[in-house]
Amino acid sequence: MDRKSRFIAQLVHVESEEEASAHQAAVRAKHYDARHNVPAWILVDGRERASDDGEPQRTSGLPTLEVLRGAGLKNVCCVTTRYFGGTLLGPGGLVRAYTAAAQAVVENARAEGLLVEMTSVVPVEVRVAYPQYEQVLHVAQNAGAHVAGTDFTDSVLMHLVFRAGEEAAFTAAMTELMAGRENVEVGNARFAEF
């Protein structure tokens, strides 16, 4: 609250421009009687957008977007609703109020454990004979792999996940260890929690 104006920030996970637009529409519908519903969003592919929604230019949307950037967030949409309290805050007051609302919602999400770290990862599948399993598992873990799963059939199929770039050391170690008899399949990089 700033001089009787109320600021309510809502932060959600989105994966597309359409999802960000849907969140904005939902907030506008819920807070139809508010003076302003200021959106800002950032996607992992680099697209981002902010609107001042009738506030003076660069006093609300951009400061909100700067908070999201500063927190290193991607695939998020923040909509800050302002109920006008009757007193004009001026450009500096608006920037401070919208910045504070966005910072508060980000910190609240962080405190509640709702923010997760996402990064570019590469899936790797390795098929080995049972006697080699422990040794290959050790090599994988030393190379920074996360074991996503293991299938035990006539052989062992390990489903590994590496941060993008870290799989190269593992595949080189496997070539050396298995003397060219390795059965390693490297997948395409994707954005995921690690």
PDB file of C-alpha atoms in Angstrom, residues 1-190:
ATOM      1  CA  MET A   1       0.000   0.000   0.000  1.00  0.00           C
ATOM      2  CA  ASP A   2       1.314   3.423  -0.906  1.00  0.00           C
ATOM      3  CA  ARG A   3      -0.718   6.542  -0.009  1.00  0.00           C
ATOM      4  CA  LYS A   4      -3.955   4.527  -0.050  1.00  0.00           C
ATOM      5  CA  SER A   5      -3.235   2.921  -3.447  1.00  0.00           C
ATOM      6  CA  ARG A   6      -3.161  -0.876  -3.184  1.00  0.00           C
ATOM      7  CA  PHE A   7      -0.750  -2.952  -5.280  1.00  0.00           C
ATOM      8  CA  ILE A   8      -1.352  -6.708  -5.708  1.00  0.00           C
ATOM      9  CA  ALA A   9       1.268  -8.659  -7.688  1.00  0.00           C
ATOM     10  CA  GLN A  10       0.602 -12.174  -8.996  1.00  0.00           C
ATOM     11  CA  LEU A  11       3.398 -14.330 -10.432  1.00  0.00           C
ATOM     12  CA  VAL A  12       2.732 -17.498 -12.426  1.00  0.00           C
ATOM     13  CA  HIS A  13       4.654 -19.997 -14.542  1.00  0.00           C
ATOM     14  CA  VAL A  14       3.971 -19.710 -18.288  1.00  0.00           C
ATOM     15  CA  GLU A  15       5.513 -21.431 -21.278  1.00  0.00           C
ATOM     16  CA  SER A  16       4.152 -19.304 -24.108  1.00  0.00           C
ATOM     17  CA  GLU A  17       2.940 -15.860 -25.033  1.00  0.00           C
ATOM     18  CA  GLU A  18      -0.595 -17.287 -25.153  1.00  0.00           C
ATOM     19  CA  GLU A  19      -0.339 -18.525 -21.541  1.00  0.00           C
ATOM     20  CA  ALA A  20       0.930 -15.102 -20.447  1.00  0.00           C
ATOM     21  CA  SER A  21      -2.015 -13.447 -22.233  1.00  0.00           C
ATOM     22  CA  ALA A  22      -4.443 -15.894 -20.592  1.00  0.00           C
ATOM     23  CA  HIS A  23      -3.045 -15.039 -17.135  1.00  0.00           C
ATOM     24  CA  GLN A  24      -3.378 -11.329 -17.867  1.00  0.00           C
ATOM     25  CA  ALA A  25      -6.995 -11.838 -18.968  1.00  0.00           C
ATOM     26  CA  ALA A  26      -7.782 -13.864 -15.835  1.00  0.00           C
ATOM     27  CA  VAL A  27      -6.341 -11.142 -13.576  1.00  0.00           C
ATOM     28  CA  ARG A  28      -8.246  -8.427 -15.471  1.00  0.00           C
ATOM     29  CA  ALA A  29     -11.476 -10.427 -15.096  1.00  0.00           C
ATOM     30  CA  LYS A  30     -10.887 -10.955 -11.372  1.00  0.00           C
ATOM     31  CA  HIS A  31      -9.881  -7.338 -10.742  1.00  0.00           C
ATOM     32  CA  TYR A  32     -12.207  -5.707 -13.279  1.00  0.00           C
ATOM     33  CA  ASP A  33     -12.769  -2.738 -10.958  1.00  0.00           C
ATOM     34  CA  ALA A  34      -9.047  -1.928 -10.586  1.00  0.00           C
ATOM     35  CA  ARG A  35      -7.588   1.128 -12.296  1.00  0.00           C
ATOM     36  CA  HIS A  36      -4.561  -0.758 -13.741  1.00  0.00           C
ATOM     37  CA  ASN A  37      -3.450  -4.379 -14.310  1.00  0.00           C
ATOM     38  CA  VAL A  38       0.202  -4.105 -15.339  1.00  0.00           C
ATOM     39  CA  PRO A  39       1.706  -7.207 -17.028  1.00  0.00           C
ATOM     40  CA  ALA A  40       5.319  -8.236 -17.575  1.00  0.00           C
ATOM     41  CA  TRP A  41       6.561 -11.596 -18.786  1.00  0.00           C
ATOM     42  CA  ILE A  42       9.765 -13.357 -19.848  1.00  0.00           C
ATOM     43  CA  LEU A  43      10.091 -16.627 -21.757  1.00  0.00           C
ATOM     44  CA  VAL A  44      13.124 -18.881 -21.863  1.00  0.00           C
ATOM     45  CA  ASP A  45      13.566 -18.270 -25.604  1.00  0.00           C
ATOM     46  CA  GLY A  46      14.331 -14.613 -24.856  1.00  0.00           C
ATOM     47  CA  ARG A  47      10.962 -13.099 -25.735  1.00  0.00           C
ATOM     48  CA  GLU A  48       9.691 -10.649 -23.152  1.00  0.00           C
ATOM     49  CA  ARG A  49       7.054  -7.987 -22.916  1.00  0.00           C
ATOM     50  CA  ALA A  50       5.734  -5.406 -20.493  1.00  0.00           C
ATOM     51  CA  SER A  51       2.900  -2.877 -20.588  1.00  0.00           C
ATOM     52  CA  ASP A  52       2.194   0.156 -18.441  1.00  0.00           C
ATOM     53  CA  ASP A  53      -1.571  -0.430 -18.896  1.00  0.00           C
ATOM     54  CA  GLY A  54      -2.416   3.263 -18.747  1.00  0.00           C
ATOM     55  CA  GLU A  55       0.158   4.289 -16.133  1.00  0.00           C
ATOM     56  CA  PRO A  56       2.678   6.950 -17.233  1.00  0.00           C
ATOM     57  CA  GLN A  57       5.223   5.496 -19.670  1.00  0.00           C
ATOM     58  CA  ARG A  58       8.066   3.404 -18.145  1.00  0.00           C
ATOM     59  CA  THR A  59       6.719   3.685 -14.562  1.00  0.00           C
ATOM     60  CA  SER A  60       5.184   0.244 -14.061  1.00  0.00           C
ATOM     61  CA  GLY A  61       5.656  -2.457 -16.721  1.00  0.00           C
ATOM     62  CA  LEU A  62       9.371  -1.897 -17.278  1.00  0.00           C
ATOM     63  CA  PRO A  63      10.219  -1.760 -13.537  1.00  0.00           C
ATOM     64  CA  THR A  64       8.314  -5.048 -13.084  1.00  0.00           C
ATOM     65  CA  LEU A  65      10.183  -6.600 -16.011  1.00  0.00           C
ATOM     66  CA  GLU A  66      13.491  -5.411 -14.516  1.00  0.00           C
ATOM     67  CA  VAL A  67      12.668  -7.228 -11.255  1.00  0.00           C
ATOM     68  CA  LEU A  68      11.985 -10.461 -13.192  1.00  0.00           C
ATOM     69  CA  ARG A  69      15.239 -10.059 -15.143  1.00  0.00           C
ATOM     70  CA  GLY A  70      17.207  -9.246 -11.995  1.00  0.00           C
ATOM     71  CA  ALA A  71      15.885 -12.372 -10.286  1.00  0.00           C
ATOM     72  CA  GLY A  72      17.011 -14.440 -13.292  1.00  0.00           C
ATOM     73  CA  LEU A  73      13.484 -15.729 -13.893  1.00  0.00           C
ATOM     74  CA  LYS A  74      12.283 -17.226 -17.171  1.00  0.00           C
ATOM     75  CA  ASN A  75       8.892 -18.585 -18.233  1.00  0.00           C
ATOM     76  CA  VAL A  76       7.061 -16.333 -15.793  1.00  0.00           C
ATOM     77  CA  CYS A  77       4.332 -13.711 -15.986  1.00  0.00           C
ATOM     78  CA  CYS A  78       3.726 -11.107 -13.301  1.00  0.00           C
ATOM     79  CA  VAL A  79       0.602  -8.979 -13.308  1.00  0.00           C
ATOM     80  CA  THR A  80       0.412  -6.179 -10.738  1.00  0.00           C
ATOM     81  CA  THR A  81      -3.025  -4.777 -10.013  1.00  0.00           C
ATOM     82  CA  ARG A  82      -3.338  -1.231  -8.734  1.00  0.00           C
ATOM     83  CA  TYR A  83      -6.384   0.048  -6.928  1.00  0.00           C
ATOM     84  CA  PHE A  84      -6.085   3.833  -7.015  1.00  0.00           C
ATOM     85  CA  GLY A  85      -6.230   5.437  -3.576  1.00  0.00           C
ATOM     86  CA  GLY A  86      -6.988   8.988  -4.643  1.00  0.00           C
ATOM     87  CA  THR A  87      -3.459  10.434  -4.329  1.00  0.00           C
ATOM     88  CA  LEU A  88      -1.149  10.732  -7.338  1.00  0.00           C
ATOM     89  CA  LEU A  89       2.187   9.043  -6.626  1.00  0.00           C
ATOM     90  CA  GLY A  90       4.231  10.675  -9.390  1.00  0.00           C
ATOM     91  CA  PRO A  91       6.618   8.791 -11.693  1.00  0.00           C
ATOM     92  CA  GLY A  92       9.191   8.043  -8.979  1.00  0.00           C
ATOM     93  CA  GLY A  93       6.534   6.850  -6.561  1.00  0.00           C
ATOM     94  CA  LEU A  94       4.993   4.570  -9.190  1.00  0.00           C
ATOM     95  CA  VAL A  95       8.366   3.044 -10.094  1.00  0.00           C
ATOM     96  CA  ARG A  96       9.080   2.367  -6.405  1.00  0.00           C
ATOM     97  CA  ALA A  97       5.621   0.925  -5.742  1.00  0.00           C
ATOM     98  CA  TYR A  98       5.549  -1.402  -8.775  1.00  0.00           C
ATOM     99  CA  THR A  99       9.152  -2.481  -8.132  1.00  0.00           C
ATOM    100  CA  ALA A 100       8.368  -3.227  -4.483  1.00  0.00           C
ATOM    101  CA  ALA A 101       5.250  -5.237  -5.394  1.00  0.00           C
ATOM    102  CA  ALA A 102       7.165  -7.346  -7.927  1.00  0.00           C
ATOM    103  CA  GLN A 103      10.076  -7.887  -5.527  1.00  0.00           C
ATOM    104  CA  ALA A 104       7.666  -8.958  -2.788  1.00  0.00           C
ATOM    105  CA  VAL A 105       5.896 -11.546  -4.977  1.00  0.00           C
ATOM    106  CA  VAL A 106       9.246 -12.974  -6.195  1.00  0.00           C
ATOM    107  CA  GLU A 107      10.608 -13.210  -2.639  1.00  0.00           C
ATOM    108  CA  ASN A 108       7.380 -14.778  -1.421  1.00  0.00           C
ATOM    109  CA  ALA A 109       7.569 -17.414  -4.186  1.00  0.00           C
ATOM    110  CA  ARG A 110      11.221 -18.074  -3.320  1.00  0.00           C
ATOM    111  CA  ALA A 111      10.454 -18.381   0.412  1.00  0.00           C
ATOM    112  CA  GLU A 112       7.643 -20.851  -0.293  1.00  0.00           C
ATOM    113  CA  GLY A 113       9.922 -22.986  -2.484  1.00  0.00           C
ATOM    114  CA  LEU A 114       7.872 -22.282  -5.596  1.00  0.00           C
ATOM    115  CA  LEU A 115      10.844 -21.250  -7.760  1.00  0.00           C
ATOM    116  CA  VAL A 116      12.843 -24.046  -9.380  1.00  0.00           C
ATOM    117  CA  GLU A 117      16.127 -23.852 -11.228  1.00  0.00           C
ATOM    118  CA  MET A 118      15.835 -24.825 -14.867  1.00  0.00           C
ATOM    119  CA  THR A 119      18.760 -25.296 -17.203  1.00  0.00           C
ATOM    120  CA  SER A 120      19.681 -26.746 -20.566  1.00  0.00           C
ATOM    121  CA  VAL A 121      20.119 -30.504 -20.116  1.00  0.00           C
ATOM    122  CA  VAL A 122      21.090 -33.393 -22.368  1.00  0.00           C
ATOM    123  CA  PRO A 123      19.649 -36.905 -21.913  1.00  0.00           C
ATOM    124  CA  VAL A 124      22.068 -39.801 -22.388  1.00  0.00           C
ATOM    125  CA  GLU A 125      21.172 -43.497 -22.480  1.00  0.00           C
ATOM    126  CA  VAL A 126      23.838 -46.093 -21.788  1.00  0.00           C
ATOM    127  CA  ARG A 127      23.397 -49.845 -22.218  1.00  0.00           C
ATOM    128  CA  VAL A 128      25.934 -52.012 -20.366  1.00  0.00           C
ATOM    129  CA  ALA A 129      26.313 -55.583 -19.186  1.00  0.00           C
ATOM    130  CA  TYR A 130      25.637 -56.261 -15.496  1.00  0.00           C
ATOM    131  CA  PRO A 131      29.339 -56.619 -14.510  1.00  0.00           C
ATOM    132  CA  GLN A 132      30.056 -53.103 -15.878  1.00  0.00           C
ATOM    133  CA  TYR A 133      27.093 -51.380 -14.205  1.00  0.00           C
ATOM    134  CA  GLU A 134      28.777 -50.203 -10.973  1.00  0.00           C
ATOM    135  CA  GLN A 135      31.859 -48.940 -12.805  1.00  0.00           C
ATOM    136  CA  VAL A 136      29.815 -47.028 -15.409  1.00  0.00           C
ATOM    137  CA  LEU A 137      27.567 -45.614 -12.686  1.00  0.00           C
ATOM    138  CA  HIS A 138      30.659 -44.330 -10.874  1.00  0.00           C
ATOM    139  CA  VAL A 139      32.018 -42.719 -14.078  1.00  0.00           C
ATOM    140  CA  ALA A 140      28.608 -41.121 -14.778  1.00  0.00           C
ATOM    141  CA  GLN A 141      28.271 -39.679 -11.280  1.00  0.00           C
ATOM    142  CA  ASN A 142      31.835 -38.326 -11.359  1.00  0.00           C
ATOM    143  CA  ALA A 143      30.976 -36.607 -14.664  1.00  0.00           C
ATOM    144  CA  GLY A 144      28.010 -34.838 -13.034  1.00  0.00           C
ATOM    145  CA  ALA A 145      25.184 -37.072 -14.256  1.00  0.00           C
ATOM    146  CA  HIS A 146      21.793 -37.289 -12.628  1.00  0.00           C
ATOM    147  CA  VAL A 147      20.433 -40.846 -12.897  1.00  0.00           C
ATOM    148  CA  ALA A 148      16.844 -40.407 -14.101  1.00  0.00           C
ATOM    149  CA  GLY A 149      16.156 -44.148 -14.147  1.00  0.00           C
ATOM    150  CA  THR A 150      17.590 -47.592 -14.725  1.00  0.00           C
ATOM    151  CA  ASP A 151      16.028 -50.571 -16.552  1.00  0.00           C
ATOM    152  CA  PHE A 152      17.329 -53.999 -15.574  1.00  0.00           C
ATOM    153  CA  THR A 153      16.593 -56.573 -18.304  1.00  0.00           C
ATOM    154  CA  ASP A 154      19.069 -58.829 -20.127  1.00  0.00           C
ATOM    155  CA  SER A 155      21.405 -55.823 -19.803  1.00  0.00           C
ATOM    156  CA  VAL A 156      21.303 -52.568 -17.844  1.00  0.00           C
ATOM    157  CA  LEU A 157      19.908 -49.443 -19.539  1.00  0.00           C
ATOM    158  CA  MET A 158      20.810 -46.284 -17.643  1.00  0.00           C
ATOM    159  CA  HIS A 159      18.874 -43.072 -18.297  1.00  0.00           C
ATOM    160  CA  LEU A 160      21.221 -40.205 -17.433  1.00  0.00           C
ATOM    161  CA  VAL A 161      20.797 -36.440 -17.572  1.00  0.00           C
ATOM    162  CA  PHE A 162      23.703 -33.980 -17.820  1.00  0.00           C
ATOM    163  CA  ARG A 163      23.866 -30.207 -17.822  1.00  0.00           C
ATOM    164  CA  ALA A 164      24.443 -29.277 -21.467  1.00  0.00           C
ATOM    165  CA  GLY A 165      28.144 -29.605 -22.271  1.00  0.00           C
ATOM    166  CA  GLU A 166      28.973 -31.973 -19.396  1.00  0.00           C
ATOM    167  CA  GLU A 167      27.971 -35.076 -21.362  1.00  0.00           C
ATOM    168  CA  ALA A 168      31.080 -34.796 -23.583  1.00  0.00           C
ATOM    169  CA  ALA A 169      33.464 -35.772 -20.759  1.00  0.00           C
ATOM    170  CA  PHE A 170      31.272 -38.776 -19.944  1.00  0.00           C
ATOM    171  CA  THR A 171      31.071 -40.014 -23.545  1.00  0.00           C
ATOM    172  CA  ALA A 172      34.871 -39.650 -23.894  1.00  0.00           C
ATOM    173  CA  ALA A 173      35.382 -41.608 -20.659  1.00  0.00           C
ATOM    174  CA  MET A 174      32.997 -44.310 -21.895  1.00  0.00           C
ATOM    175  CA  THR A 175      34.910 -44.648 -25.186  1.00  0.00           C
ATOM    176  CA  GLU A 176      38.128 -45.128 -23.219  1.00  0.00           C
ATOM    177  CA  LEU A 177      36.567 -47.498 -20.681  1.00  0.00           C
ATOM    178  CA  MET A 178      34.707 -49.666 -23.188  1.00  0.00           C
ATOM    179  CA  ALA A 179      37.431 -49.591 -25.857  1.00  0.00           C
ATOM    180  CA  GLY A 180      35.012 -48.697 -28.632  1.00  0.00           C
ATOM    181  CA  ARG A 181      32.311 -51.182 -27.558  1.00  0.00           C
ATOM    182  CA  GLU A 182      30.236 -48.554 -25.736  1.00  0.00           C
ATOM    183  CA  ASN A 183      26.518 -48.307 -26.377  1.00  0.00           C
ATOM    184  CA  VAL A 184      25.818 -44.641 -25.648  1.00  0.00           C
ATOM    185  CA  GLU A 185      23.006 -42.608 -27.172  1.00  0.00           C
ATOM    186  CA  VAL A 186      23.084 -38.828 -26.680  1.00  0.00           C
ATOM    187  CA  GLY A 187      19.743 -37.011 -27.031  1.00  0.00           C
ATOM    188  CA  ASN A 188      18.893 -33.436 -27.922  1.00  0.00           C
ATOM    189  CA  ALA A 189      19.314 -30.634 -25.407  1.00  0.00           C
ATOM    190  CA  ARG A 190      16.143 -29.409 -23.722  1.00  0.00           C
TER     191      ARG A 190
END
